[in-house]
XYZ file of C-alpha atoms in Angstrom:
531
model
C 60.110 95.215 154.770
C 62.533 95.781 157.615
C 65.344 94.194 155.646
C 64.557 96.404 152.666
C 64.460 99.532 154.823
C 67.832 98.642 156.262
C 69.212 98.068 152.775
C 67.848 101.435 151.634
C 69.311 103.204 154.721
C 72.688 101.442 154.434
C 73.178 101.576 150.677
C 70.648 103.419 148.467
C 72.660 102.543 145.355
C 72.450 98.811 146.023
C 68.767 99.231 146.807
C 67.999 100.931 143.513
C 69.912 98.307 141.536
C 68.045 95.410 143.085
C 65.493 94.161 140.582
C 63.738 91.054 139.263
C 65.203 88.468 141.614
C 64.088 84.987 140.776
C 62.944 83.331 143.987
C 61.187 80.163 142.950
C 60.656 78.175 139.815
C 58.182 75.319 139.503
C 57.667 73.553 136.169
C 57.005 76.241 133.545
C 56.111 78.930 136.085
C 58.589 81.586 137.137
C 57.882 83.664 140.240
C 59.620 87.010 140.409
C 59.933 89.570 143.172
C 60.444 93.066 141.896
C 61.296 95.976 144.152
C 60.681 99.440 142.742
C 62.574 102.592 143.692
C 60.095 103.739 146.348
C 60.384 100.541 148.341
C 57.098 98.822 147.585
C 57.138 95.091 147.024
C 55.170 93.589 144.170
C 55.154 89.906 143.484
C 54.827 89.021 139.810
C 53.852 85.520 138.728
C 54.120 84.723 135.041
C 54.575 81.836 132.660
C 58.039 81.649 131.135
C 58.113 82.582 127.465
C 60.233 79.599 126.598
C 61.468 76.742 128.763
C 64.123 74.213 127.918
C 61.483 71.506 128.038
C 58.836 73.578 126.303
C 58.541 73.464 122.530
C 56.302 76.504 122.289
C 58.103 78.826 119.866
C 55.561 81.653 119.925
C 57.737 84.750 120.029
C 54.761 86.980 120.705
C 54.700 86.147 124.428
C 56.784 88.633 126.400
C 59.334 86.968 128.696
C 58.692 87.609 132.398
C 62.035 89.147 133.208
C 61.665 91.504 130.269
C 58.332 92.886 131.457
C 59.733 93.369 134.925
C 62.784 95.131 133.538
C 61.365 97.379 130.871
C 59.567 99.714 133.230
C 62.231 99.652 135.927
C 65.106 102.024 136.527
C 67.179 98.875 136.864
C 66.853 98.311 133.099
C 70.262 99.907 132.657
C 71.821 97.189 134.812
C 72.231 94.877 131.838
C 73.059 96.650 128.649
C 72.637 94.057 125.932
C 69.364 92.262 126.649
C 70.353 89.247 124.505
C 70.842 91.463 121.474
C 67.494 93.244 121.710
C 68.465 96.426 123.541
C 67.711 98.627 120.521
C 64.405 96.874 119.882
C 63.380 97.560 123.478
C 64.756 101.106 123.592
C 62.680 102.005 120.522
C 59.674 99.919 121.577
C 56.267 101.152 120.445
C 53.420 98.915 121.509
C 54.012 95.240 122.083
C 55.790 94.225 118.880
C 56.950 97.387 117.125
C 59.894 99.786 116.889
C 59.496 103.536 116.521
C 62.153 105.702 114.903
C 62.570 109.462 114.508
C 59.846 111.045 112.440
C 57.182 108.722 113.867
C 58.289 105.875 111.601
C 57.111 102.579 113.065
C 57.937 99.082 111.864
C 57.145 95.643 113.160
C 59.882 93.869 115.035
C 61.685 91.358 112.892
C 61.625 87.652 113.686
C 65.175 87.697 115.009
C 64.333 90.583 117.361
C 61.207 88.835 118.621
C 63.094 85.606 119.213
C 65.990 87.092 121.182
C 63.486 88.966 123.347
C 61.508 85.766 123.894
C 64.675 83.851 124.766
C 66.254 86.496 126.994
C 65.180 84.877 130.253
C 66.692 81.528 129.299
C 69.818 83.232 127.988
C 70.223 85.163 131.241
C 69.944 82.019 133.346
C 72.485 80.206 131.194
C 74.985 83.066 131.210
C 74.554 83.578 134.960
C 75.614 79.954 135.482
C 78.764 80.338 133.364
C 82.179 81.337 134.695
C 82.939 85.047 134.419
C 85.805 84.572 131.985
C 86.502 82.310 129.006
C 89.519 80.547 130.537
C 87.677 78.964 133.455
C 85.930 75.607 133.334
C 83.808 73.767 135.849
C 84.860 70.076 135.935
C 82.103 67.537 135.454
C 82.464 63.769 135.249
C 79.111 63.455 133.502
C 80.235 65.270 130.352
C 82.478 63.869 127.651
C 85.041 66.075 125.941
C 86.869 63.895 123.396
C 90.617 63.869 123.910
C 90.990 62.615 120.349
C 90.195 66.097 119.041
C 92.877 67.842 121.083
C 95.537 69.413 118.843
C 93.531 68.518 115.720
C 93.047 70.701 112.664
C 89.410 71.785 112.326
C 88.475 72.451 108.713
C 85.255 73.041 106.790
C 84.189 72.125 103.275
C 85.203 73.305 99.849
C 83.250 76.370 98.716
C 83.904 77.774 102.169
C 81.040 79.622 103.853
C 80.692 81.459 107.162
C 79.350 78.485 109.126
C 82.292 76.280 108.163
C 84.845 78.966 109.088
C 83.181 80.115 112.317
C 82.536 76.504 113.289
C 86.205 75.636 112.765
C 87.307 78.643 114.837
C 84.839 77.817 117.613
C 85.714 74.107 117.652
C 89.439 74.868 117.782
C 88.852 77.118 120.799
C 86.608 74.548 122.485
C 88.614 71.374 121.934
C 92.097 72.855 121.726
C 93.274 72.790 118.125
C 93.853 74.899 115.024
C 91.243 76.216 112.566
C 91.939 75.981 108.836
C 90.368 76.996 105.509
C 89.388 74.503 102.810
C 89.139 77.278 100.203
C 89.155 81.060 99.968
C 86.589 82.929 102.081
C 83.624 84.891 100.732
C 82.715 88.516 101.479
C 80.290 87.583 104.280
C 82.986 85.636 106.117
C 85.462 88.467 105.577
C 82.936 90.841 107.157
C 82.541 88.630 110.241
C 86.299 88.185 110.694
C 86.812 91.944 110.505
C 83.807 92.682 112.707
C 85.099 90.474 115.520
C 88.795 91.148 114.904
C 89.599 87.486 114.258
C 92.661 86.443 112.263
C 91.824 84.573 109.077
C 92.820 80.889 109.445
C 95.555 79.439 107.242
C 94.702 77.257 104.222
C 94.673 73.561 105.077
C 97.187 72.882 102.274
C 99.774 75.170 103.873
C 99.332 73.595 107.297
C 99.627 70.031 105.997
C 102.639 70.983 103.894
C 104.436 72.032 107.079
C 103.204 69.077 109.171
C 101.703 66.327 106.962
C 100.545 63.825 109.608
C 98.195 65.984 111.695
C 94.788 64.724 112.859
C 91.809 66.291 111.070
C 88.277 67.028 112.308
C 85.786 67.824 109.547
C 83.266 70.531 110.403
C 80.042 71.383 108.558
C 80.417 68.401 106.200
C 81.106 64.680 106.060
C 81.059 63.895 102.327
C 84.324 63.117 100.581
C 83.169 65.150 97.565
C 83.259 68.266 99.773
C 86.639 67.543 101.388
C 89.740 69.469 100.423
C 91.844 67.168 98.184
C 94.884 67.590 100.434
C 93.101 65.719 103.263
C 93.713 61.981 103.590
C 90.663 60.162 104.965
C 92.945 58.177 107.262
C 93.808 61.416 109.067
C 90.181 62.183 109.950
C 89.487 61.649 113.669
C 86.187 63.521 113.993
C 83.111 64.986 112.274
C 80.918 67.797 113.604
C 78.047 68.521 111.233
C 74.342 69.264 110.833
C 73.663 67.754 107.395
C 72.043 64.466 106.430
C 74.176 61.373 105.835
C 73.832 60.965 102.093
C 76.000 59.800 99.228
C 79.801 59.791 99.508
C 79.820 60.055 103.314
C 83.328 59.451 104.637
C 84.215 55.863 105.565
C 86.989 55.221 108.110
C 88.952 52.167 109.214
C 88.775 53.109 112.895
C 86.143 54.624 115.197
C 86.068 58.429 115.125
C 84.243 61.109 117.089
C 80.893 61.994 115.504
C 78.577 64.850 116.504
C 75.759 65.355 114.005
C 72.602 67.140 115.085
C 69.573 68.193 112.983
C 69.921 71.884 113.783
C 70.016 74.925 111.540
C 73.738 75.603 111.850
C 76.893 73.706 112.742
C 77.917 76.692 114.858
C 74.843 76.109 117.025
C 76.333 72.728 117.958
C 79.638 74.317 118.973
C 77.903 77.047 121.005
C 75.736 74.475 122.758
C 78.771 72.319 123.602
C 80.509 75.334 125.137
C 77.502 75.832 127.408
C 76.956 72.194 128.377
C 80.593 72.094 129.501
C 80.051 75.336 131.411
C 82.584 77.132 129.239
C 82.105 80.784 128.300
C 83.268 81.339 124.691
C 85.491 84.411 124.221
C 83.665 87.455 122.868
C 85.228 87.153 119.410
C 84.359 83.463 119.142
C 80.804 84.112 120.366
C 80.457 86.837 117.725
C 81.669 84.552 114.925
C 79.321 81.743 116.000
C 76.438 84.219 116.231
C 77.006 85.513 112.691
C 77.245 81.956 111.357
C 73.923 80.925 112.890
C 72.225 84.026 111.490
C 73.701 83.214 108.079
C 72.687 79.545 107.927
C 69.185 80.133 109.326
C 68.474 83.272 107.266
C 67.992 85.427 110.361
C 66.109 82.611 112.138
C 63.511 82.673 109.361
C 64.716 79.671 107.361
C 62.871 76.344 107.477
C 65.837 74.566 109.101
C 65.724 76.879 112.139
C 65.204 75.082 115.451
C 64.561 76.313 118.972
C 68.186 75.524 119.780
C 69.292 78.002 117.106
C 67.032 80.686 118.578
C 68.303 80.103 122.105
C 71.964 80.104 121.063
C 71.474 83.390 119.168
C 70.115 84.996 122.344
C 72.972 83.631 124.465
C 75.735 84.502 122.013
C 74.348 87.982 121.356
C 74.544 88.674 125.078
C 78.066 87.282 125.460
C 79.283 89.140 122.364
C 77.726 92.408 123.555
C 75.402 92.929 120.590
C 72.806 95.630 121.263
C 71.050 95.608 117.878
C 70.765 92.091 116.498
C 68.822 93.231 113.440
C 71.480 95.776 112.491
C 74.161 93.088 112.697
C 72.120 90.726 110.537
C 71.460 93.428 107.929
C 75.132 94.414 107.727
C 76.124 90.797 107.379
C 73.732 89.945 104.575
C 74.601 93.157 102.761
C 78.236 92.034 102.863
C 77.216 88.619 101.568
C 75.559 90.139 98.512
C 78.670 92.098 97.535
C 80.327 89.074 95.988
C 77.469 88.303 93.617
C 77.773 91.501 91.583
C 81.380 90.649 90.787
C 81.097 86.899 90.342
C 81.371 85.389 86.885
C 78.770 82.927 85.622
C 81.238 80.178 86.528
C 81.405 81.511 90.086
C 77.643 81.741 90.416
C 77.071 78.197 89.156
C 79.922 76.598 91.109
C 80.072 78.896 94.143
C 77.625 76.916 96.282
C 76.946 73.762 94.314
C 76.541 70.304 95.801
C 75.977 67.017 93.993
C 73.706 64.190 95.129
C 73.895 60.575 93.934
C 70.891 58.344 93.202
C 70.647 54.687 92.317
C 67.050 53.613 91.821
C 65.431 51.330 89.321
C 64.297 54.252 87.201
C 67.173 56.709 87.665
C 70.897 56.370 88.212
C 73.406 59.182 88.370
C 74.343 62.468 90.041
C 72.325 65.673 90.244
C 73.992 69.008 90.866
C 72.146 71.649 92.862
C 73.555 75.162 93.193
C 72.139 77.959 95.354
C 72.674 81.702 95.083
C 71.399 83.751 98.032
C 70.940 87.463 97.422
C 69.079 90.528 98.628
C 68.412 91.556 95.007
C 67.542 88.646 92.709
C 67.113 90.976 89.719
C 70.905 91.345 89.626
C 71.174 87.607 88.975
C 68.120 87.271 86.744
C 69.488 89.964 84.424
C 72.376 87.582 83.692
C 70.283 84.507 82.925
C 71.491 84.343 79.290
C 75.031 84.107 80.641
C 74.227 81.612 83.414
C 72.185 79.034 81.471
C 75.010 78.076 79.068
C 77.348 77.760 82.036
C 74.914 75.351 83.715
C 74.932 73.200 80.579
C 78.730 73.279 80.354
C 79.098 72.411 84.042
C 76.637 69.554 83.652
C 78.728 68.082 80.840
C 82.068 68.551 82.594
C 80.946 66.930 85.840
C 78.994 64.181 84.055
C 75.765 65.111 85.852
C 72.386 63.765 84.824
C 70.758 67.069 85.779
C 71.757 70.400 87.264
C 69.743 73.157 88.926
C 70.435 76.660 90.202
C 68.075 78.151 92.783
C 68.118 81.932 93.228
C 66.971 82.733 96.780
C 65.914 86.226 97.827
C 66.874 86.274 101.522
C 64.834 89.412 102.182
C 61.539 88.332 100.610
C 62.202 84.657 101.456
C 61.215 83.382 98.049
C 63.088 81.685 95.233
C 63.103 80.619 91.613
C 64.798 77.740 89.808
C 66.791 77.980 86.581
C 66.081 75.160 84.108
C 68.798 74.566 81.530
C 67.236 71.621 79.685
C 64.276 69.271 79.230
C 65.477 66.767 81.859
C 65.587 69.530 84.471
C 62.151 70.762 83.414
C 60.625 67.281 83.701
C 62.110 66.598 87.126
C 61.263 70.074 88.470
C 57.660 69.728 87.302
C 57.363 66.393 89.085
C 58.937 67.729 92.279
C 57.767 71.332 92.591
C 55.174 72.032 89.913
C 55.754 75.786 89.950
C 54.822 78.246 87.234
C 57.383 78.356 84.420
C 58.314 81.546 82.572
C 61.038 83.122 80.393
C 60.709 80.617 77.559
C 60.746 77.620 79.858
C 63.949 78.505 81.720
C 62.663 79.788 85.093
C 60.331 78.094 87.606
C 58.747 79.926 90.532
C 59.440 78.007 93.766
C 57.449 80.309 96.025
C 58.550 80.306 99.669
C 60.957 77.386 99.335
C 64.395 78.677 100.337
C 66.424 75.785 101.771
C 68.348 73.219 99.734
C 68.616 70.976 102.785
C 64.923 71.023 103.667
C 62.905 72.332 100.704
C 64.742 71.215 97.575
C 66.734 67.993 97.928
C 64.249 66.018 100.082
C 61.491 66.684 97.525
C 63.669 65.720 94.561
C 64.798 62.599 96.411
C 61.243 61.566 97.216
C 60.100 62.025 93.617
C 63.024 59.988 92.274
C 62.515 57.201 94.815
C 58.818 57.115 93.975
C 59.692 56.185 90.410
C 60.428 59.305 88.379
C 62.355 58.435 85.246
C 63.807 60.557 82.527
C 61.236 60.550 79.689
C 62.648 58.862 76.609
C 61.011 61.219 74.129
C 62.623 64.368 75.517
C 64.026 66.724 72.884
C 67.737 67.426 72.855
C 68.752 70.140 75.310
C 70.931 73.179 74.615
C 74.083 72.359 72.682
C 76.205 75.202 73.973
C 78.430 72.764 75.869
C 79.140 70.723 72.744
C 81.681 73.360 71.788
C 85.086 72.656 73.299
C 85.881 75.033 76.147
C 87.968 75.378 79.285
C 88.154 77.495 82.427
C 90.789 80.096 83.120
C 91.337 83.126 85.320
C 90.279 86.302 83.574
C 93.460 88.408 83.397
C 91.429 91.596 83.014
C 89.167 90.942 86.020
C 90.303 92.812 89.165
C 88.554 90.187 91.325
C 90.420 87.301 89.686
C 87.223 85.582 88.557
C 87.330 82.346 86.607
C 85.634 82.477 83.235
C 84.801 79.917 80.568
C 86.705 80.320 77.346
C 85.479 78.849 74.062
C 88.497 77.118 72.514
C 87.461 77.848 68.921
C 86.756 81.492 69.684
C 90.027 81.802 71.609
C 91.944 80.236 68.736
C 90.340 82.652 66.288
C 91.053 85.546 68.640
C 94.677 84.468 69.000
C 95.060 84.284 65.233
C 93.526 87.737 64.935
C 95.874 89.074 67.618
C 98.862 87.532 65.850
C 97.797 89.084 62.557
C 97.360 92.451 64.266
C 100.765 92.190 65.902
C 102.295 91.302 62.536
C 100.771 94.366 60.872
C 101.965 96.550 63.764
C 105.483 95.130 63.483
C 105.552 95.661 59.697
C 104.371 99.232 60.157
C 107.005 99.813 62.843
C 109.736 98.376 60.585
C 108.608 100.653 57.768
C 108.706 103.695 60.050
C 112.192 102.754 61.249
C 113.375 102.326 57.639
C 111.991 105.725 56.619
C 113.674 107.274 59.649
C 117.051 105.816 58.638
C 116.684 107.060 55.056
C 115.768 110.534 56.287
């Protein structure tokens, strides 16, 4: 008490700012001393909401430091509160937010999780250097020299996780990020939000310097590699997907970091922290957005506790006050592309193929996913999408092809069935209710290709599913010769499928029209001369 009185007499400002000092920590118990503004001492003993060694993910338990801070004048000391400042400022009850006009809503999962993880996030950030250019040497940790000066590049059909992961890895290991294909609207939003320069295409970089080392991020299958990449140039892989068909094979040992987490960017963020490196604000923001994207706001089935913790840490470093607002803006940006995408873009935009070789089934299956906040926009175009699925199936020589439409707000999905083979396999795997003349299956709360779709299909095929021999012939739309071309009238430069016979007939019609116009023009010119 004497020490506190002296502190109050010597420096009232320092006294008032003193709050929630962690004094001891034993196992899962955190003991806090909290001094209030009138000088009384109250000792608070609580159980930590989440410990590194504790797998309890219940977000309903309030973290100890948060309870100590919420009612204290020292709550203004830290502004961001791991991204939950707005959720706490508008707190109503234990798990609600109250807006103007007495409107109250439940906290979202992402808000609950960053609040639950704030204590851990604070401890981690407190242990980091104050700036992003300082490191704390450690002989126990391995930072591969082989990745230094490498090009970090994601997969074809570029998404936010592959771009943010490449940017983060380049910052962490000392290299250059690159794009495998053009970015989508969600990635463009994140780059603009965090004022990050869009990386160069990998083709342009390799054209300037062909023999650079390559580190693949967010993928390891050759079918997803940019064609300009030579497998012999690959020196590393950082990924979070299963090792399945067409995984890259190398002649020499390479660096591999594959973890079963919800996002590749979670791996990069975690590596920053284990090496006691503070990622720059812009990099932290990009990694944060990528994790939110891949885990569907921490609600997706692939979400792990590591993803939740990294979101809390990165939100604090990036200075995000309202994590839910950021997530909403991001997913709204993601949905912008869908309204303008052609059927070709929707079917091929996020499609991956998986190879099987069992006694009963041999061949490749294509599985495309469209994530949207308004699935009606996509379902209204089903008559346009189904023929494209059939055409794509024929072109890529697939045994079956599926398109899952995932509503990222309601967290539910449906599956488009373009033929009898797809219907048979989907019935065996998912058994959902089928509607719209046998073309749509309800998949309920399944939303993840990695966890909900492909593992189930794989299990069914390995257990002996075979294509029934008495199946009727599927749609014959793809039997007509066609090709893909950029639509010259589309302001977004979408690729469309053109029926060769129809195009030929249209060209003949255009030529006939032009001929009539020319004859009419010649006649007018002749009459003008005579006059």
